[in-house]
Each structure stands twice: as C-alpha cells, then as structure tokens.
Amino acid sequence: MVYAARHGRHKLRHDQVRHCPAMGSLCTRAVPLMPRGTRHELTGLLLEGDFYPVLRVADGGEWRLEITKAWRPLLGKRVAIIGVRDGFDLIAVERITLA
C-alpha cells in the first residue's frame, strides 16, 4: 500500500508482482476461481434440496439447480440437464430430461 502525503489515507497500489495475492480479482493476471457462464451437460440423480433441487452426479459431486420448469415429478429419478454455471455449485438449467 502507498500512503498519500496530504491526507494520510492509503491507496491500493496496482503492483501485479508484489500485491497480486492480496488484491485478488483486482489484478489483471489473477485466475478466476469460479468460471461462470460455462456450459455443462450433466447426468445424475435429482434430489430435493433446501432451496434449490440438487443433482447428485456419479463421482459424488452435487450441483444446485436453478430451474423454472416443472421438476418435482422427476425427483428421485436419473435425469440429464443442460445449463450454464451461475455460481460455485449452481447451474441455471436450460433443459432437463429423463436420462
């Protein structure tokens, strides 16, 4: 950090080599931790979640699903989804069908 002489307040210094880990996404060379907007085609078991339905895939991972279509009749069944990643474990579903 660099301190301003007149006001005594600090300003962040954009130094990619020395301050990149502390500045995170402010660095131009920082790697995004959550690649949002990536397209996914997944198959798994559709389960009831707290707020979102959950897709449990074969490797044991789980995805929360943001679905606007009727999905309750598919609970407990093996389904295939196509959607776009919208968060760490959230998929905005474009299509859901029985697998």
mmCIF file of C-alpha atoms in Angstrom:
data_model
loop_
_atom_site.group_PDB
_atom_site.id
_atom_site.type_symbol
_atom_site.label_atom_id
_atom_site.label_comp_id
_atom_site.label_asym_id
_atom_site.label_seq_id
_atom_site.Cartn_x
_atom_site.Cartn_y
_atom_site.Cartn_z
ATOM 1 C CA MET A 1 0.000 0.000 0.000
ATOM 2 C CA VAL A 2 1.094 3.539 -0.684
ATOM 3 C CA TYR A 3 0.144 6.371 1.663
ATOM 4 C CA ALA A 4 -0.988 9.719 0.273
ATOM 5 C CA ALA A 5 1.122 12.530 1.695
ATOM 6 C CA ARG A 6 -1.626 15.112 2.101
ATOM 7 C CA HIS A 7 -4.465 13.183 3.698
ATOM 8 C CA GLY A 8 -2.682 10.320 5.425
ATOM 9 C CA ARG A 9 -5.057 7.857 3.758
ATOM 10 C CA HIS A 10 -3.767 4.824 1.931
ATOM 11 C CA LYS A 11 -4.447 3.861 -1.646
ATOM 12 C CA LEU A 12 -4.078 0.409 -3.158
ATOM 13 C CA ARG A 13 -1.087 0.153 -5.388
ATOM 14 C CA HIS A 14 -1.587 -1.852 -8.573
ATOM 15 C CA ASP A 15 1.639 -3.854 -8.486
ATOM 16 C CA GLN A 16 0.922 -7.278 -10.000
ATOM 17 C CA VAL A 17 4.114 -8.889 -8.784
ATOM 18 C CA ARG A 18 4.119 -7.869 -5.125
ATOM 19 C CA HIS A 19 0.422 -7.374 -4.344
ATOM 20 C CA CYS A 20 -1.451 -9.795 -6.604
ATOM 21 C CA PRO A 21 -2.320 -12.386 -3.890
ATOM 22 C CA ALA A 22 -3.674 -9.690 -1.568
ATOM 23 C CA MET A 23 -5.631 -7.889 -4.276
ATOM 24 C CA GLY A 24 -7.268 -10.970 -5.796
ATOM 25 C CA SER A 25 -9.569 -10.035 -8.668
ATOM 26 C CA LEU A 26 -8.115 -6.517 -8.975
ATOM 27 C CA CYS A 27 -5.042 -7.984 -10.662
ATOM 28 C CA THR A 28 -5.162 -8.376 -14.391
ATOM 29 C CA ARG A 29 -3.306 -11.688 -14.173
ATOM 30 C CA ALA A 30 -5.498 -13.176 -11.433
ATOM 31 C CA VAL A 31 -7.093 -16.527 -12.287
ATOM 32 C CA PRO A 32 -10.863 -16.637 -11.742
ATOM 33 C CA LEU A 33 -11.860 -19.182 -9.103
ATOM 34 C CA MET A 34 -15.393 -19.727 -10.429
ATOM 35 C CA PRO A 35 -15.659 -19.838 -14.210
ATOM 36 C CA ARG A 36 -19.207 -18.587 -14.609
ATOM 37 C CA GLY A 37 -21.030 -18.804 -17.880
ATOM 38 C CA THR A 38 -19.536 -22.171 -18.834
ATOM 39 C CA ARG A 39 -21.942 -24.638 -20.429
ATOM 40 C CA HIS A 40 -22.470 -28.003 -18.700
ATOM 41 C CA GLU A 41 -24.188 -31.233 -19.696
ATOM 42 C CA LEU A 42 -24.630 -33.380 -16.592
ATOM 43 C CA THR A 43 -26.403 -36.618 -15.707
ATOM 44 C CA GLY A 44 -27.331 -37.704 -12.205
ATOM 45 C CA LEU A 45 -29.987 -38.281 -9.574
ATOM 46 C CA LEU A 46 -32.392 -35.398 -8.908
ATOM 47 C CA LEU A 47 -32.900 -34.794 -5.172
ATOM 48 C CA GLU A 48 -34.794 -32.324 -3.003
ATOM 49 C CA GLY A 49 -32.587 -29.537 -1.629
ATOM 50 C CA ASP A 50 -33.119 -26.779 0.941
ATOM 51 C CA PHE A 51 -33.941 -24.031 -1.545
ATOM 52 C CA TYR A 52 -32.860 -25.480 -4.900
ATOM 53 C CA PRO A 53 -33.205 -29.031 -6.205
ATOM 54 C CA VAL A 54 -29.885 -30.903 -6.226
ATOM 55 C CA LEU A 55 -28.302 -33.059 -8.919
ATOM 56 C CA ARG A 56 -26.008 -35.761 -7.491
ATOM 57 C CA VAL A 57 -23.589 -36.908 -10.186
ATOM 58 C CA ALA A 58 -21.777 -40.272 -10.431
ATOM 59 C CA ASP A 59 -18.489 -39.037 -8.900
ATOM 60 C CA GLY A 60 -20.335 -37.974 -5.725
ATOM 61 C CA GLY A 61 -20.437 -34.251 -6.510
ATOM 62 C CA GLU A 62 -23.608 -32.227 -6.158
ATOM 63 C CA TRP A 63 -24.904 -29.257 -8.128
ATOM 64 C CA ARG A 64 -27.720 -26.947 -7.039
ATOM 65 C CA LEU A 65 -30.116 -26.393 -9.924
ATOM 66 C CA GLU A 66 -31.876 -23.139 -10.739
ATOM 67 C CA ILE A 67 -34.930 -24.437 -12.616
ATOM 68 C CA THR A 68 -38.031 -22.604 -13.787
ATOM 69 C CA LYS A 69 -39.706 -25.644 -15.386
ATOM 70 C CA ALA A 70 -41.701 -28.309 -13.534
ATOM 71 C CA TRP A 71 -39.144 -30.601 -11.892
ATOM 72 C CA ARG A 72 -40.962 -32.176 -8.936
ATOM 73 C CA PRO A 73 -42.259 -35.171 -10.956
ATOM 74 C CA LEU A 74 -38.604 -36.018 -11.708
ATOM 75 C CA LEU A 75 -37.486 -36.205 -8.042
ATOM 76 C CA GLY A 76 -35.644 -39.422 -7.256
ATOM 77 C CA LYS A 77 -35.084 -40.190 -10.936
ATOM 78 C CA ARG A 78 -31.977 -40.154 -13.100
ATOM 79 C CA VAL A 79 -32.023 -37.016 -15.263
ATOM 80 C CA ALA A 80 -29.838 -35.242 -17.812
ATOM 81 C CA ILE A 81 -29.522 -31.468 -17.669
ATOM 82 C CA ILE A 82 -28.049 -28.818 -19.919
ATOM 83 C CA GLY A 83 -27.304 -25.462 -18.364
ATOM 84 C CA VAL A 84 -24.896 -22.636 -17.645
ATOM 85 C CA ARG A 85 -22.823 -22.286 -14.498
ATOM 86 C CA ASP A 86 -24.141 -19.387 -12.454
ATOM 87 C CA GLY A 87 -22.167 -19.738 -9.226
ATOM 88 C CA PHE A 88 -19.822 -22.020 -7.301
ATOM 89 C CA ASP A 89 -22.193 -25.003 -7.343
ATOM 90 C CA LEU A 90 -25.210 -23.502 -9.123
ATOM 91 C CA ILE A 91 -26.368 -24.392 -12.643
ATOM 92 C CA ALA A 92 -29.045 -22.324 -14.413
ATOM 93 C CA VAL A 93 -30.887 -25.155 -16.169
ATOM 94 C CA GLU A 94 -31.966 -24.658 -19.769
ATOM 95 C CA ARG A 95 -33.188 -28.207 -20.340
ATOM 96 C CA ILE A 96 -33.960 -31.189 -18.115
ATOM 97 C CA THR A 97 -34.964 -34.655 -19.345
ATOM 98 C CA LEU A 98 -35.063 -38.247 -18.081
ATOM 99 C CA ALA A 99 -31.741 -39.988 -18.706
#
